[in-house]
Amino acid sequence: MRKTYFISFFLCVITLGLVYFSAYFYSVFVLNDHTIPLETEVISEEEHSEAVLVDTNDTPSVKVNTKLVIESYDLNDYTLSIADEELPMEYIGLTRDELIAAISDYCSYPTEEDISAGFESMQLISFSEDKVIVRKSYKPVILPEQFYLMAENHYVSVYYDDRETIYMYTGIALDSLPENVQREIVSGKFIPSIHELYGFLETYSS
């Protein structure tokens, strides 16, 4: 009887040992194999999110060393001149859209120098952090080179070379001029250049 008891007890101990080691083996090797990919996937997702965030915020903008090129386009003779200019401080840090807005504001309030040059418009041609190209279009006022002196109400008037469009009223009385000059003016005295026009005015103005 006692022998049978020891055998039963020994078998119980072996069975419990097998159950314990089976449970330990399953938790260490089987469960860990399934959890490792989950951790790796989470880390990979976080790294991907960070990479996307950096790309989104990396918007090109004007830098301190960005080269500014100004194209000046003449609308009268369709010629284009190109020159490098100093980058305005207010352009630094602007993105493409912000620079377009700044250019639009300038078109509303150009400088006196540009106005006197016949400024018409300004537009962005090319944008990068290395170089910005801006085109200014001008339509300069073309002064006439040929005129006619004509008599009008006993005074001398200056007309463009079409003899119909008035250029200026001189205030010079016709009868104050030499008779030969009066006859020329009555017939329409041709003046070939603006320099000769002002030479005549200086000579006969009182």
CSV table of C-alpha atoms in Angstrom, one decimal:
chain,number,residue,atom,x,y,z
A,1,MET,CA,0.0,0.0,0.0
A,2,ARG,CA,2.7,2.4,0.9
A,3,LYS,CA,4.6,1.6,-2.3
A,4,THR,CA,1.5,2.5,-4.4
A,5,TYR,CA,1.2,5.8,-2.5
A,6,PHE,CA,4.8,6.8,-3.3
A,7,ILE,CA,4.4,5.9,-7.0
A,8,SER,CA,1.2,8.1,-7.2
A,9,PHE,CA,2.9,11.0,-5.5
A,10,PHE,CA,5.9,10.7,-7.8
A,11,LEU,CA,3.6,10.7,-10.9
A,12,CYS,CA,1.8,13.8,-9.6
A,13,VAL,CA,5.1,15.7,-9.1
A,14,ILE,CA,6.2,14.8,-12.6
A,15,THR,CA,2.8,15.9,-14.1
A,16,LEU,CA,2.9,19.3,-12.3
A,17,GLY,CA,6.5,19.8,-13.5
A,18,LEU,CA,5.5,19.1,-17.1
A,19,VAL,CA,2.6,21.5,-16.8
A,20,TYR,CA,4.7,24.3,-15.3
A,21,PHE,CA,7.5,24.0,-17.9
A,22,SER,CA,5.0,23.8,-20.7
A,23,ALA,CA,3.3,27.0,-19.5
A,24,TYR,CA,6.7,28.8,-19.2
A,25,PHE,CA,7.8,27.6,-22.6
A,26,TYR,CA,4.6,28.9,-24.2
A,27,SER,CA,4.8,32.3,-22.5
A,28,VAL,CA,8.5,32.9,-23.3
A,29,PHE,CA,8.8,31.6,-26.8
A,30,VAL,CA,5.3,31.6,-28.4
A,31,LEU,CA,3.7,34.8,-26.9
A,32,ASN,CA,6.9,36.8,-27.4
A,33,ASP,CA,7.1,35.9,-31.0
A,34,HIS,CA,3.7,37.4,-31.5
A,35,THR,CA,4.2,40.6,-29.6
A,36,ILE,CA,7.5,41.7,-31.2
A,37,PRO,CA,6.1,42.6,-34.6
A,38,LEU,CA,3.4,44.7,-33.0
A,39,GLU,CA,6.1,46.8,-31.2
A,40,THR,CA,8.1,47.2,-34.4
A,41,GLU,CA,5.0,48.3,-36.3
A,42,VAL,CA,4.2,51.0,-33.8
A,43,ILE,CA,7.7,52.4,-33.9
A,44,SER,CA,7.7,52.4,-37.6
A,45,GLU,CA,4.4,54.3,-37.7
A,46,GLU,CA,5.8,57.0,-35.4
A,47,GLU,CA,8.9,57.4,-37.5
A,48,HIS,CA,6.8,57.7,-40.6
A,49,SER,CA,4.6,60.4,-39.0
A,50,GLU,CA,7.6,62.4,-38.1
A,51,ALA,CA,9.0,62.2,-41.6
A,52,VAL,CA,5.7,63.4,-43.1
A,53,LEU,CA,5.6,66.3,-40.6
A,54,VAL,CA,9.0,67.5,-41.6
A,55,ASP,CA,8.2,67.4,-45.3
A,56,THR,CA,5.0,69.4,-44.8
A,57,ASN,CA,6.7,72.3,-43.0
A,58,ASP,CA,9.7,72.6,-45.4
A,59,THR,CA,8.2,75.3,-47.6
A,60,PRO,CA,10.7,77.1,-49.8
A,61,SER,CA,11.1,80.8,-49.0
A,62,VAL,CA,13.4,83.8,-49.9
A,63,LYS,CA,16.7,83.6,-48.1
A,64,VAL,CA,19.3,86.2,-47.3
A,65,ASN,CA,21.5,84.9,-50.1
A,66,THR,CA,18.7,84.5,-52.6
A,67,LYS,CA,19.7,86.2,-55.9
A,68,LEU,CA,17.2,88.8,-57.3
A,69,VAL,CA,17.0,89.3,-61.0
A,70,ILE,CA,14.9,92.1,-62.5
A,71,GLU,CA,13.7,92.0,-66.1
A,72,SER,CA,12.7,95.4,-67.5
A,73,TYR,CA,10.4,95.0,-70.5
A,74,ASP,CA,9.7,98.0,-72.8
A,75,LEU,CA,6.2,97.8,-74.1
A,76,ASN,CA,7.0,100.4,-76.8
A,77,ASP,CA,9.8,98.6,-78.6
A,78,TYR,CA,9.4,95.1,-77.0
A,79,THR,CA,12.9,95.0,-75.7
A,80,LEU,CA,14.0,93.2,-72.5
A,81,SER,CA,16.9,94.1,-70.3
A,82,ILE,CA,18.1,92.0,-67.4
A,83,ALA,CA,20.0,93.2,-64.2
A,84,ASP,CA,20.8,91.8,-60.8
A,85,GLU,CA,19.5,94.0,-57.9
A,86,GLU,CA,19.9,94.0,-54.2
A,87,LEU,CA,17.3,91.9,-52.4
A,88,PRO,CA,14.9,94.1,-50.4
A,89,MET,CA,14.9,93.2,-46.7
A,90,GLU,CA,11.1,92.9,-46.7
A,91,TYR,CA,11.4,90.0,-49.2
A,92,ILE,CA,13.4,87.8,-46.9
A,93,GLY,CA,11.5,84.9,-45.4
A,94,LEU,CA,8.5,85.2,-47.8
A,95,THR,CA,7.1,82.1,-49.5
A,96,ARG,CA,6.1,82.2,-53.2
A,97,ASP,CA,2.5,83.1,-52.5
A,98,GLU,CA,3.6,85.8,-50.0
A,99,LEU,CA,6.0,87.3,-52.5
A,100,ILE,CA,3.3,87.4,-55.2
A,101,ALA,CA,1.1,89.3,-52.7
A,102,ALA,CA,4.0,91.8,-51.9
A,103,ILE,CA,4.5,92.4,-55.7
A,104,SER,CA,0.8,93.0,-56.1
A,105,ASP,CA,1.0,95.6,-53.3
A,106,TYR,CA,3.9,97.3,-55.0
A,107,CYS,CA,2.0,97.6,-58.3
A,108,SER,CA,-0.6,99.7,-56.4
A,109,TYR,CA,2.1,102.0,-54.9
A,110,PRO,CA,5.2,102.0,-57.2
A,111,THR,CA,8.2,104.3,-56.5
A,112,GLU,CA,8.4,107.7,-58.0
A,113,GLU,CA,11.3,106.5,-60.1
A,114,ASP,CA,9.3,103.7,-61.6
A,115,ILE,CA,6.3,106.0,-62.3
A,116,SER,CA,8.5,108.5,-64.1
A,117,ALA,CA,9.9,105.6,-66.2
A,118,GLY,CA,6.4,104.7,-67.3
A,119,PHE,CA,5.8,101.7,-64.9
A,120,GLU,CA,2.9,99.5,-66.0
A,121,SER,CA,3.0,96.2,-64.1
A,122,MET,CA,5.2,93.8,-62.2
A,123,GLN,CA,5.0,90.0,-62.0
A,124,LEU,CA,6.9,87.0,-60.6
A,125,ILE,CA,8.5,85.0,-63.4
A,126,SER,CA,10.5,82.4,-61.4
A,127,PHE,CA,10.9,81.4,-57.7
A,128,SER,CA,13.4,79.3,-55.8
A,129,GLU,CA,15.5,79.7,-52.8
A,130,ASP,CA,18.6,80.3,-55.0
A,131,LYS,CA,17.1,82.8,-57.4
A,132,VAL,CA,14.0,85.0,-57.8
A,133,ILE,CA,13.2,86.5,-61.2
A,134,VAL,CA,10.8,89.5,-61.4
A,135,ARG,CA,9.6,91.3,-64.5
A,136,LYS,CA,8.7,95.0,-64.6
A,137,SER,CA,6.9,96.3,-67.7
A,138,TYR,CA,7.3,99.9,-68.7
A,139,LYS,CA,5.7,102.1,-71.3
A,140,PRO,CA,7.8,105.2,-71.4
A,141,VAL,CA,6.4,108.5,-72.7
A,142,ILE,CA,7.9,109.1,-76.1
A,143,LEU,CA,8.6,112.8,-76.6
A,144,PRO,CA,8.0,114.0,-80.2
A,145,GLU,CA,11.1,114.9,-82.1
A,146,GLN,CA,9.5,117.0,-84.7
A,147,PHE,CA,7.2,120.0,-84.4
A,148,TYR,CA,5.5,122.9,-86.2
A,149,LEU,CA,5.2,126.5,-85.1
A,150,MET,CA,1.9,127.9,-86.1
A,151,ALA,CA,0.0,131.2,-85.7
A,152,GLU,CA,-3.1,131.0,-83.6
A,153,ASN,CA,-5.1,134.1,-82.5
A,154,HIS,CA,-2.0,136.3,-83.2
A,155,TYR,CA,0.2,134.2,-81.0
A,156,VAL,CA,2.7,131.4,-81.7
A,157,SER,CA,1.6,127.8,-80.8
A,158,VAL,CA,3.6,124.6,-81.0
A,159,TYR,CA,2.0,121.6,-82.5
A,160,TYR,CA,3.1,118.0,-82.9
A,161,ASP,CA,4.2,116.9,-86.3
A,162,ASP,CA,0.7,115.9,-87.2
A,163,ARG,CA,-0.1,119.7,-87.2
A,164,GLU,CA,-3.3,119.0,-85.3
A,165,THR,CA,-2.3,118.1,-81.8
A,166,ILE,CA,-1.2,121.0,-79.6
A,167,TYR,CA,2.1,120.6,-77.8
A,168,MET,CA,2.3,124.0,-76.0
A,169,TYR,CA,1.2,127.6,-76.1
A,170,THR,CA,4.3,129.8,-76.1
A,171,GLY,CA,2.7,133.2,-75.2
A,172,ILE,CA,4.9,134.8,-77.9
A,173,ALA,CA,3.0,137.4,-79.9
A,174,LEU,CA,3.4,136.9,-83.7
A,175,ASP,CA,4.0,140.6,-84.4
A,176,SER,CA,7.0,140.6,-82.0
A,177,LEU,CA,8.9,138.4,-84.4
A,178,PRO,CA,10.9,139.4,-87.5
A,179,GLU,CA,8.8,139.6,-90.6
A,180,ASN,CA,10.5,136.6,-92.3
A,181,VAL,CA,9.9,134.5,-89.2
A,182,GLN,CA,6.3,135.6,-89.1
A,183,ARG,CA,5.8,134.5,-92.7
A,184,GLU,CA,7.3,131.0,-91.9
A,185,ILE,CA,5.0,130.6,-88.9
A,186,VAL,CA,1.9,131.6,-90.7
A,187,SER,CA,2.7,128.9,-93.3
A,188,GLY,CA,3.8,126.5,-90.6
A,189,LYS,CA,7.4,126.6,-89.5
A,190,PHE,CA,8.9,123.1,-89.3
A,191,ILE,CA,11.1,122.4,-86.2
A,192,PRO,CA,13.1,119.1,-86.7
A,193,SER,CA,14.0,118.5,-83.0
A,194,ILE,CA,13.0,119.4,-79.5
A,195,HIS,CA,16.5,121.0,-79.0
A,196,GLU,CA,15.8,123.4,-81.8
A,197,LEU,CA,12.3,124.1,-80.5
A,198,TYR,CA,13.7,125.2,-77.1
A,199,GLY,CA,16.4,127.2,-78.8
A,200,PHE,CA,13.8,129.1,-80.7
A,201,LEU,CA,11.8,129.7,-77.5
A,202,GLU,CA,14.8,131.0,-75.6
A,203,THR,CA,15.7,133.3,-78.5
A,204,TYR,CA,12.3,135.0,-78.9
A,205,SER,CA,10.7,134.7,-75.5
A,206,SER,CA,10.6,138.0,-73.6
